[in-house]
Short mmCIF file of C-alpha atoms in Angstrom, two decimals:
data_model
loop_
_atom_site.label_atom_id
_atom_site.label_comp_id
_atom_site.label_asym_id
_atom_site.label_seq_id
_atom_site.Cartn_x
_atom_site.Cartn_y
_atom_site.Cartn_z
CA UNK A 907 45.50 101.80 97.57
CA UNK A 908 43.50 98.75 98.12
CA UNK A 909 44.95 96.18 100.22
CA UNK A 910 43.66 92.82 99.43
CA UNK A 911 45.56 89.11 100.12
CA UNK A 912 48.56 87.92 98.76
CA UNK A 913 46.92 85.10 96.70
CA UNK A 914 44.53 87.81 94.91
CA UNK A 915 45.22 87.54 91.29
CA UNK A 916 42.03 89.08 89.63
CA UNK A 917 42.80 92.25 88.63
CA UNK A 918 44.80 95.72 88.64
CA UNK A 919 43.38 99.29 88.67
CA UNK A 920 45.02 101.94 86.56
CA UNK A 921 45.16 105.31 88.27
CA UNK A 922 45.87 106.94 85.20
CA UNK A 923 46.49 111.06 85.97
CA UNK A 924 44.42 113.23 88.22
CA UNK A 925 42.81 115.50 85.75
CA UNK A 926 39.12 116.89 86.00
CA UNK A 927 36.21 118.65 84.80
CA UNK A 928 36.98 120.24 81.35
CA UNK A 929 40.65 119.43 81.31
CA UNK A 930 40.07 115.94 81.32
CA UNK A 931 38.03 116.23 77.53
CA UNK A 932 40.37 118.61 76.59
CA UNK A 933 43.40 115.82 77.33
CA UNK A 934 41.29 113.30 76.05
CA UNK A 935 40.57 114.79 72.31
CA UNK A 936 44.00 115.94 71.96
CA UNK A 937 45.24 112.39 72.97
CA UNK A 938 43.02 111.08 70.65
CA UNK A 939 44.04 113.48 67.72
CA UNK A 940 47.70 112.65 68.85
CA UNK A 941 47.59 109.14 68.56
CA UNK A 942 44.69 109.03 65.23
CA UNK A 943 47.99 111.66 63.81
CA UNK A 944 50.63 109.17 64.68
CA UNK A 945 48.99 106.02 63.27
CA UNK A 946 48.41 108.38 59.96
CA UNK A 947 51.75 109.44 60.13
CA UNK A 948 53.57 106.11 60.40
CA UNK A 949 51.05 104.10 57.61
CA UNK A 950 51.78 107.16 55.06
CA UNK A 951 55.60 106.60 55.92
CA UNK A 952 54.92 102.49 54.76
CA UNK A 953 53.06 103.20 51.89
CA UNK A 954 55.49 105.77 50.82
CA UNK A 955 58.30 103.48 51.02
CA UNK A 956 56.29 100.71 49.57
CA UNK A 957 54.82 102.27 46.17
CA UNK A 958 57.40 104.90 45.27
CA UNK A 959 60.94 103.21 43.75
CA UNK A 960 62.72 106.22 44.60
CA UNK A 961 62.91 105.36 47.96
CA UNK A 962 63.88 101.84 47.84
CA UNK A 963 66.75 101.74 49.37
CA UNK A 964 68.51 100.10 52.61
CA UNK A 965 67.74 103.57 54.78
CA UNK A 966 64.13 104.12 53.98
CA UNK A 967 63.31 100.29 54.22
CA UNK A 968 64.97 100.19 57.87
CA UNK A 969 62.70 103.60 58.62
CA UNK A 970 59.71 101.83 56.93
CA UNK A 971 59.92 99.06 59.59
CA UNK A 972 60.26 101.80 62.77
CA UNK A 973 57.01 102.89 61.24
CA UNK A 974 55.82 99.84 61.56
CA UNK A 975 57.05 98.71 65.01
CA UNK A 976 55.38 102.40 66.24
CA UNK A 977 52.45 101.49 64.88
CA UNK A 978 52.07 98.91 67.82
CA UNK A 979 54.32 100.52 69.91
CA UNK A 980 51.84 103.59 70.40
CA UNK A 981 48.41 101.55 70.23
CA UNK A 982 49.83 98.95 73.10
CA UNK A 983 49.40 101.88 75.80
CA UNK A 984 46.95 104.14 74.50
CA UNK A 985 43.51 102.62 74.49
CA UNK A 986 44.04 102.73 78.32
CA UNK A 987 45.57 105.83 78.12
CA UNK A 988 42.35 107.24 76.41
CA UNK A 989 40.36 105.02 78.85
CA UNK A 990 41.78 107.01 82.04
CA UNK A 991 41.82 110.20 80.56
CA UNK A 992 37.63 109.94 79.52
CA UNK A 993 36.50 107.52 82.57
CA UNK A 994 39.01 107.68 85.39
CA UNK A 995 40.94 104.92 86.95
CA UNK A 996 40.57 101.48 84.70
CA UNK A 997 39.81 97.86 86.13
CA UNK A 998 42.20 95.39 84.00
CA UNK A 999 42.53 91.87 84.20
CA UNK A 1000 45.92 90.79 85.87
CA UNK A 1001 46.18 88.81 82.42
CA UNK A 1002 45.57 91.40 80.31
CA UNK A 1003 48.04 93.92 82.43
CA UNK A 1004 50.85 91.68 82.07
CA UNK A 1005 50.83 91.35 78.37
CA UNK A 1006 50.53 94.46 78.08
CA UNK A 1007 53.78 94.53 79.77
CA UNK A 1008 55.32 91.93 77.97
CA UNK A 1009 54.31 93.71 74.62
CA UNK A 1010 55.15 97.01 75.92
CA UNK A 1011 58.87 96.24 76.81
CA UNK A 1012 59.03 93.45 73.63
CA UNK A 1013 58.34 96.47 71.29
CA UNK A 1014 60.54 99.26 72.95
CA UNK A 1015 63.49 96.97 73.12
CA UNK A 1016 63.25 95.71 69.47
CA UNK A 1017 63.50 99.25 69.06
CA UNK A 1018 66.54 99.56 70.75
CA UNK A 1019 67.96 96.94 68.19
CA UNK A 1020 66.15 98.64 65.31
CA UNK A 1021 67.68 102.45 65.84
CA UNK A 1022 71.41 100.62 66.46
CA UNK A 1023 70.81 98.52 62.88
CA UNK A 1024 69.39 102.08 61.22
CA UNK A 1025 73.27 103.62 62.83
CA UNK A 1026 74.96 100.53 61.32
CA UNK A 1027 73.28 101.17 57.95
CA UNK A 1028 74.14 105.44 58.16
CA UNK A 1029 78.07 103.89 58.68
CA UNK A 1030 78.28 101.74 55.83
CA UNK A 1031 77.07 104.35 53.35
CA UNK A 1032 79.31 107.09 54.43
CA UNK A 1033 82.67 105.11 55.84
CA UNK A 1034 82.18 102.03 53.03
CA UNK A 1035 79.87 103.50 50.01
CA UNK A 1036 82.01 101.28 47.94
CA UNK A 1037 80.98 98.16 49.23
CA UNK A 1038 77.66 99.43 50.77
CA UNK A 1039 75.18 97.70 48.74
CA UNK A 1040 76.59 94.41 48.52
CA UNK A 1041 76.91 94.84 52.19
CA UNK A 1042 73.13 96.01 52.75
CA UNK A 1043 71.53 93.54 50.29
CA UNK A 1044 68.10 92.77 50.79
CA UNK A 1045 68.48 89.72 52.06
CA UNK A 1046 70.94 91.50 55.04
CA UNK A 1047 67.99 94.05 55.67
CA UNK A 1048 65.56 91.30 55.96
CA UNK A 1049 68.18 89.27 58.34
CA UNK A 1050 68.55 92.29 60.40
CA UNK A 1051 65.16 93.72 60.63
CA UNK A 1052 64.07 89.85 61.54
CA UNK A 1053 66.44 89.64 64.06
CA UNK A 1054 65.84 92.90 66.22
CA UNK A 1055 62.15 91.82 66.44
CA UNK A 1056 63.73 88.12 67.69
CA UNK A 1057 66.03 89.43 70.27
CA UNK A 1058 63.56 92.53 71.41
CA UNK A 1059 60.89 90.06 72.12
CA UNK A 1060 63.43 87.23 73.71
CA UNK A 1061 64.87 89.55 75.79
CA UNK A 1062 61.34 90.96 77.62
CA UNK A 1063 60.63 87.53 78.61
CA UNK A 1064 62.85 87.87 81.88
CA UNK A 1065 61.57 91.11 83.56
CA UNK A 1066 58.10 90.37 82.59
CA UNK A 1067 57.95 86.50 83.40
CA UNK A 1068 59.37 87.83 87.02
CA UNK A 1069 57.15 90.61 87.55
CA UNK A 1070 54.25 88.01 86.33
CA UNK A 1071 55.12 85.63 89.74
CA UNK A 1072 55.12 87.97 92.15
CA UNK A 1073 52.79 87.91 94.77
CA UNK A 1074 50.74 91.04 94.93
CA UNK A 1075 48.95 93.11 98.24
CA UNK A 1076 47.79 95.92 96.07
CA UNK A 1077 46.16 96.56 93.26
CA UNK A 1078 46.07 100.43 92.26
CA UNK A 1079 48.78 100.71 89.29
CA UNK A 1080 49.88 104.58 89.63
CA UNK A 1081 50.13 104.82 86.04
CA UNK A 1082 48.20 104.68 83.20
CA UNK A 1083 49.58 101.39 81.65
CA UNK A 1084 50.96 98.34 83.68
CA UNK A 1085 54.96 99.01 83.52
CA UNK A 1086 57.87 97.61 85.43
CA UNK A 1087 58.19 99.84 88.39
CA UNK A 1088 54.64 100.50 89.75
CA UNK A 1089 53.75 97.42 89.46
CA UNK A 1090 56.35 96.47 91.34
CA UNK A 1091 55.42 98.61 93.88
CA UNK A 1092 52.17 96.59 94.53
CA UNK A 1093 54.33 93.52 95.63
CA UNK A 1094 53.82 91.88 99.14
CA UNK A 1095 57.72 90.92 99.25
CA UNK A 1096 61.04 93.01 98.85
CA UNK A 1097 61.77 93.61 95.75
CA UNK A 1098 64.53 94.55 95.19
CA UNK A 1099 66.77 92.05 93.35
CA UNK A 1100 64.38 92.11 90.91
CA UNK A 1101 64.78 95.57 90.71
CA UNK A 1102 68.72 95.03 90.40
CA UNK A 1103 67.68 92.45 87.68
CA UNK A 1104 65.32 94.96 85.69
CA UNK A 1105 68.56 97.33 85.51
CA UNK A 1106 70.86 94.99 84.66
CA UNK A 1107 68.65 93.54 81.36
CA UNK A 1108 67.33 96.57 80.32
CA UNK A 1109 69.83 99.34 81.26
CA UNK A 1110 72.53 96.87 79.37
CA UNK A 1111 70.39 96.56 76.64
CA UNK A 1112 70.09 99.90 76.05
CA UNK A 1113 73.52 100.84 76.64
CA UNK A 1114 75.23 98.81 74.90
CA UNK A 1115 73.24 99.46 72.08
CA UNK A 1116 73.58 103.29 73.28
CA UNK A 1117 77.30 102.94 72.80
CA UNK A 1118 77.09 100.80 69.67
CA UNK A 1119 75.04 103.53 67.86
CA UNK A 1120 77.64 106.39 69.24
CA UNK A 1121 80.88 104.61 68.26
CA UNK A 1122 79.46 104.26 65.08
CA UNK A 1123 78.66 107.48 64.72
CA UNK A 1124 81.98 108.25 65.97
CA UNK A 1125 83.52 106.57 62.82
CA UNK A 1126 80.89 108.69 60.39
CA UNK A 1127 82.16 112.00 61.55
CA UNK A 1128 86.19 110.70 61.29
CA UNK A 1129 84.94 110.06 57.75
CA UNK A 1130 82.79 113.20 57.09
CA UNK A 1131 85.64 115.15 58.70
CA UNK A 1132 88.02 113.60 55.79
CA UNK A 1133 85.54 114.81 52.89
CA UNK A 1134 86.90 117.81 50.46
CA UNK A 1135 84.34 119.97 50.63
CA UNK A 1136 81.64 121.36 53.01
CA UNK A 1137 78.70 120.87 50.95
CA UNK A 1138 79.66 117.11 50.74
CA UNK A 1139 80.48 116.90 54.20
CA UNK A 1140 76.92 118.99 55.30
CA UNK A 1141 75.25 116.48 52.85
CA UNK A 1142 76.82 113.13 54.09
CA UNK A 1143 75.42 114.54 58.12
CA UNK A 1144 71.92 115.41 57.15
CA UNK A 1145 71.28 112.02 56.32
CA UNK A 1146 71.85 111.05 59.93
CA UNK A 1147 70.54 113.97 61.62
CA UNK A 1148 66.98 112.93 61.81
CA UNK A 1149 67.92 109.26 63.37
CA UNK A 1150 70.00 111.43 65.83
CA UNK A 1151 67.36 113.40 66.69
CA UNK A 1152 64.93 109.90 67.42
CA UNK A 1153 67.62 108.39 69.15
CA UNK A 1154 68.10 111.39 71.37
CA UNK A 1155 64.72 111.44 72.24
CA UNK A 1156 63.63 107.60 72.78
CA UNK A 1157 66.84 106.75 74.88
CA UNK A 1158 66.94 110.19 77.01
CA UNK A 1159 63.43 109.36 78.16
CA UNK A 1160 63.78 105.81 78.48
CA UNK A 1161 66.72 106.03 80.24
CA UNK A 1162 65.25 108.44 83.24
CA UNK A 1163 62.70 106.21 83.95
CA UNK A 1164 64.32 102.92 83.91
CA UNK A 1165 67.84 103.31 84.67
CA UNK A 1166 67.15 107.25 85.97
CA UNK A 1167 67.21 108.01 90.01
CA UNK A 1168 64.64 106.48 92.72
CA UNK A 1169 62.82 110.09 93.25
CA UNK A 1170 61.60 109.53 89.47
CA UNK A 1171 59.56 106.40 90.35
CA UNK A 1172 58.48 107.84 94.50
CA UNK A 1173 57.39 111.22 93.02
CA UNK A 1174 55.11 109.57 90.24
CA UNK A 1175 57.11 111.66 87.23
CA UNK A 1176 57.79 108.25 85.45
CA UNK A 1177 54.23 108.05 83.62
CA UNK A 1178 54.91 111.60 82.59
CA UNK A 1179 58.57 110.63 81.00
CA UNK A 1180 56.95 107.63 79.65
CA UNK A 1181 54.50 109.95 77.26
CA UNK A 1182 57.60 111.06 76.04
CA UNK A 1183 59.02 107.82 74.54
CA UNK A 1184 55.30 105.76 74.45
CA UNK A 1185 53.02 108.54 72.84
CA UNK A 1186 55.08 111.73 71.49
CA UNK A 1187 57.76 109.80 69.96
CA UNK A 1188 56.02 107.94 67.85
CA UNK A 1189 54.32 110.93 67.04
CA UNK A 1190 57.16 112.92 66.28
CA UNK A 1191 59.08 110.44 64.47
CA UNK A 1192 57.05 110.23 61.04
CA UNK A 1193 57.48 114.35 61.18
CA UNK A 1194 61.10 114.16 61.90
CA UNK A 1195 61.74 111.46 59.12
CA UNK A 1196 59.86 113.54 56.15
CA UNK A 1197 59.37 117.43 57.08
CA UNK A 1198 63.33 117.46 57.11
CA UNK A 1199 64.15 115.18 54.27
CA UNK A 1200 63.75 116.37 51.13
CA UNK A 1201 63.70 113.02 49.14
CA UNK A 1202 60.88 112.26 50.93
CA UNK A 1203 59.16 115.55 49.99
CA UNK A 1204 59.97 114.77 46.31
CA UNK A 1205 59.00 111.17 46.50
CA UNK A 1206 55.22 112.95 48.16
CA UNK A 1207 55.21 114.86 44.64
CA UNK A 1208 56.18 111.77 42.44
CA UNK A 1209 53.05 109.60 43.85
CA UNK A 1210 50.85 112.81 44.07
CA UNK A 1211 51.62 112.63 39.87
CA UNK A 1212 51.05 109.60 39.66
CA UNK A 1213 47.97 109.54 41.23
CA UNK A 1214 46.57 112.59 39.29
CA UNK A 1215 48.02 111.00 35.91
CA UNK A 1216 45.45 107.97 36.72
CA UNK A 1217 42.47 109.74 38.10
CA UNK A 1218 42.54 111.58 34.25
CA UNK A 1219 42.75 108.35 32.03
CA UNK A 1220 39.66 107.39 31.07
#
């Protein structure tokens, strides 16, 4: 790494990942049909939701708007991603690199909110189904989807606004995006409180949002375990099982990295974890949410009628 003075503030490098000759094009088109995937993905989730009625309900408007937030959440890292993978290491102006960061760690905690609100809405319609709709009006899923984007992007503001004062020595970024730890790394002082303050936001974020979305889920299987029969009860869990499967996913990676042991960070196996959660998650989730879901699949033939029944009028 470069070591330059304290006072140096005009920009970061991005290392990216050591890959060369061939196997850098090959990881560059298959990021690029990846991510080009994803973003197709996610916008035929939102359109799907939007056009066909049968799919207007509280569940598919709360997966509409992860759709959404992915759609940002996977093109925040990627151009630079792509820009490593083609060129090598990426010049980025100290600016730049920490909204990035901001934006980064706005989005993935909003998403924390979102897949605890998506829980909340699975309970109501199984343990309340009486009551769920005047419970989940529209107005309540506009209040709540609102309000995870308000508290995801209030509650970056304190590990980024931190890591944006330090004073930096270095300036290679061992990753391919500017995140929390190796930029940290690059600091001329210790540290470590704001390490101990990084933990304490974001690993409480997420679990108490971790153990919001399993008590909940506690309280659906009480209640699926208290329905007569097993195709009711097999019914009432496969509506969950694909938001189980995300949440699995997004916090199991996100929780190595940031919360996970020190040899994560030293050995440089965080910006391989973070792929997980930044890039393939957002891939997978638009396959999760419709390849297993079969109202989705009959929704897909409802607009594909549609659209033939117009292309024939005259």
């Amino acid at each position: 790494m470069d070591h330059v003075n304290h006072t140096w503030t005009q920009n970061f490098i991005l290392a990216g990942f050591n890959i060369f000759g061939t196997m850098r094009s090959l990881a560059f088109l298959g990021t690029l049909c990846i991510y080009l995937l994803t973003v197709s993905g996610n916008l035929f989730i939102i359109v799907l939701v939007k056009t066909d009625s049968g799919l207007s309900t509280p569940m598919y408007f709360f997966i509409s708007v992860l759709s959404f937030l992915e759609l940002w959440y996977v093109s925040c890292t990627v151009p630079t991603l792509l820009h490593t993978l083609l060129h090598g290491s990426l010049p980025i102006s100290s600016n730049l690199c920490f909204t990035q960061l901001y934006v980064f760690h706005s989005l993935g905690l909003t998403e924390c909110y979102l897949l605890c609100v998506m829980a909340l809405d699975r309970y109501l319609a199984i343990c309340l189904p009486l009551r769920y709709h005047a419970l989940m009006s529209t107005q309540v899923q506009r209040w709540l989807a609102g309000a995870t984007w308000l508290a995801g992007f209030s509650s970056a503001l304190v590990p980024a606004s931190l890591t944006a004062t330090l004073p930096y020595c270095l300036r290679e970024v061992a990753h391919y995006f500017c995140d929390l730890a190796p930029l940290m790394q690059l600091a001329c002082v210790d540290t470590g409180w704001h390490a101990q303050v990084y933990i304490v936001v974001i690993g409480l974020i997420n679990t108490c949002n971790l153990l919001i979305i399993l008590g909940l889920y506690g309280g659906i299987l009480k209640a699926v375990l208290k329905l007569p029969s097993a195709a009711s009860r097999a019914k009432a869990l496969s509506t969950c099982s694909s938001h189980i499967t995300v949440v699995t996913l997004f916090y199991g990676s996100a929780w190595i990295v940031y919360v996970g042991p020190p040899a994560v960070h030293s050995e440089g196996r965080d910006k391989f974890i973070a792929l997980v959660y930044a890039f393939l998650t957002p891939f997978l989730n638009p396959i999760i949410y419709t390849l297993r879901n079969k109202e989705v699949k009959e929704a897909v033939r409802r607009v594909t009628r549609r659209i033939k029944g117009e292309s024939k009028k005259p």
